[in-house]
JSON list of C-alpha atoms in Angstrom, two decimals:
[
{"chain": "A", "resi": 31, "resn": "MET", "atom": "CA", "xyz": [-21.22, 185.02, 135.89]},
{"chain": "A", "resi": 32, "resn": "LEU", "atom": "CA", "xyz": [-21.93, 188.54, 137.35]},
{"chain": "A", "resi": 33, "resn": "PHE", "atom": "CA", "xyz": [-21.93, 187.18, 141.24]},
{"chain": "A", "resi": 34, "resn": "LEU", "atom": "CA", "xyz": [-18.37, 186.10, 140.24]},
{"chain": "A", "resi": 35, "resn": "VAL", "atom": "CA", "xyz": [-17.33, 189.07, 139.52]},
{"chain": "A", "resi": 36, "resn": "ALA", "atom": "CA", "xyz": [-18.55, 190.82, 142.13]},
{"chain": "A", "resi": 37, "resn": "ALA", "atom": "CA", "xyz": [-17.24, 188.85, 144.65]},
{"chain": "A", "resi": 38, "resn": "LEU", "atom": "CA", "xyz": [-14.07, 189.44, 143.42]},
{"chain": "A", "resi": 39, "resn": "MET", "atom": "CA", "xyz": [-14.08, 193.18, 143.30]},
{"chain": "A", "resi": 40, "resn": "LEU", "atom": "CA", "xyz": [-15.03, 192.65, 146.64]},
{"chain": "A", "resi": 41, "resn": "LEU", "atom": "CA", "xyz": [-12.10, 190.52, 147.59]},
{"chain": "A", "resi": 42, "resn": "GLY", "atom": "CA", "xyz": [-10.06, 192.70, 145.57]},
{"chain": "A", "resi": 43, "resn": "VAL", "atom": "CA", "xyz": [-11.17, 196.05, 148.59]},
{"chain": "A", "resi": 44, "resn": "VAL", "atom": "CA", "xyz": [-10.83, 193.78, 151.30]},
{"chain": "A", "resi": 45, "resn": "LEU", "atom": "CA", "xyz": [-7.12, 192.99, 150.36]},
{"chain": "A", "resi": 46, "resn": "GLY", "atom": "CA", "xyz": [-5.90, 196.42, 149.62]},
{"chain": "A", "resi": 47, "resn": "THR", "atom": "CA", "xyz": [-7.58, 197.46, 152.34]},
{"chain": "A", "resi": 48, "resn": "VAL", "atom": "CA", "xyz": [-5.62, 194.80, 155.01]},
{"chain": "A", "resi": 49, "resn": "ALA", "atom": "CA", "xyz": [-2.28, 195.43, 152.83]},
{"chain": "A", "resi": 50, "resn": "HIS", "atom": "CA", "xyz": [-2.41, 198.94, 153.93]},
{"chain": "A", "resi": 51, "resn": "ALA", "atom": "CA", "xyz": [-3.28, 198.07, 157.52]},
{"chain": "A", "resi": 52, "resn": "PRO", "atom": "CA", "xyz": [-1.33, 197.91, 160.53]},
{"chain": "A", "resi": 53, "resn": "LEU", "atom": "CA", "xyz": [0.00, 194.54, 160.87]},
{"chain": "A", "resi": 54, "resn": "ALA", "atom": "CA", "xyz": [-0.99, 194.25, 164.52]},
{"chain": "A", "resi": 55, "resn": "LEU", "atom": "CA", "xyz": [-4.37, 195.06, 163.21]},
{"chain": "A", "resi": 56, "resn": "SER", "atom": "CA", "xyz": [-4.50, 192.71, 160.68]},
{"chain": "A", "resi": 57, "resn": "ALA", "atom": "CA", "xyz": [-3.56, 190.04, 163.26]},
{"chain": "A", "resi": 58, "resn": "ALA", "atom": "CA", "xyz": [-6.08, 190.88, 165.52]},
{"chain": "A", "resi": 59, "resn": "VAL", "atom": "CA", "xyz": [-8.87, 190.66, 163.11]},
{"chain": "A", "resi": 60, "resn": "ALA", "atom": "CA", "xyz": [-7.61, 187.92, 161.78]},
{"chain": "A", "resi": 61, "resn": "VAL", "atom": "CA", "xyz": [-7.82, 186.58, 165.71]},
{"chain": "A", "resi": 62, "resn": "GLY", "atom": "CA", "xyz": [-11.75, 187.54, 166.35]},
{"chain": "A", "resi": 63, "resn": "ILE", "atom": "CA", "xyz": [-12.74, 185.84, 162.62]},
{"chain": "A", "resi": 64, "resn": "ALA", "atom": "CA", "xyz": [-11.03, 182.42, 164.05]},
{"chain": "A", "resi": 65, "resn": "VAL", "atom": "CA", "xyz": [-12.29, 183.00, 167.52]},
{"chain": "A", "resi": 66, "resn": "TRP", "atom": "CA", "xyz": [-15.64, 183.49, 165.45]},
{"chain": "A", "resi": 67, "resn": "LEU", "atom": "CA", "xyz": [-15.54, 180.73, 163.51]},
{"chain": "A", "resi": 68, "resn": "GLY", "atom": "CA", "xyz": [-14.80, 177.83, 166.60]},
{"chain": "A", "resi": 69, "resn": "ILE", "atom": "CA", "xyz": [-17.31, 178.95, 168.40]},
{"chain": "A", "resi": 70, "resn": "PHE", "atom": "CA", "xyz": [-19.79, 178.67, 165.65]},
{"chain": "A", "resi": 71, "resn": "ALA", "atom": "CA", "xyz": [-18.38, 175.26, 164.07]},
{"chain": "A", "resi": 72, "resn": "LEU", "atom": "CA", "xyz": [-18.33, 173.92, 168.09]},
{"chain": "A", "resi": 73, "resn": "ARG", "atom": "CA", "xyz": [-22.23, 175.26, 168.38]},
{"chain": "A", "resi": 74, "resn": "GLU", "atom": "CA", "xyz": [-23.08, 173.52, 165.03]},
{"chain": "A", "resi": 75, "resn": "ARG", "atom": "CA", "xyz": [-21.77, 170.39, 166.00]},
{"chain": "A", "resi": 76, "resn": "HIS", "atom": "CA", "xyz": [-23.01, 170.30, 169.16]},
{"chain": "A", "resi": 77, "resn": "GLY", "atom": "CA", "xyz": [-26.59, 171.10, 167.71]},
{"chain": "A", "resi": 78, "resn": "ARG", "atom": "CA", "xyz": [-25.84, 168.45, 165.49]},
{"chain": "A", "resi": 79, "resn": "ARG", "atom": "CA", "xyz": [-25.51, 165.86, 168.29]},
{"chain": "A", "resi": 80, "resn": "ARG", "atom": "CA", "xyz": [-28.44, 166.99, 170.22]},
{"chain": "A", "resi": 81, "resn": "GLN", "atom": "CA", "xyz": [-30.21, 166.62, 166.69]},
{"chain": "A", "resi": 82, "resn": "THR", "atom": "CA", "xyz": [-29.90, 163.07, 166.55]},
{"chain": "A", "resi": 83, "resn": "SER", "atom": "CA", "xyz": [-29.28, 162.06, 169.43]},
{"chain": "A", "resi": 84, "resn": "ALA", "atom": "CA", "xyz": [-32.64, 162.67, 170.48]},
{"chain": "A", "resi": 85, "resn": "HIS", "atom": "CA", "xyz": [-34.47, 160.96, 167.21]}
]
């Protein structure tokens, strides 16, 4: 329960920061995060395929 409260408080701080940041900065950060998540997903998928084909 304490973890949930801490997560919600952190989310509120992050959303408050985004609300005061310029739209261009928020969009650039969002694109950066999306690219990072896409690369991570591709690496995970590629790694799993390599493991299953070897065994």
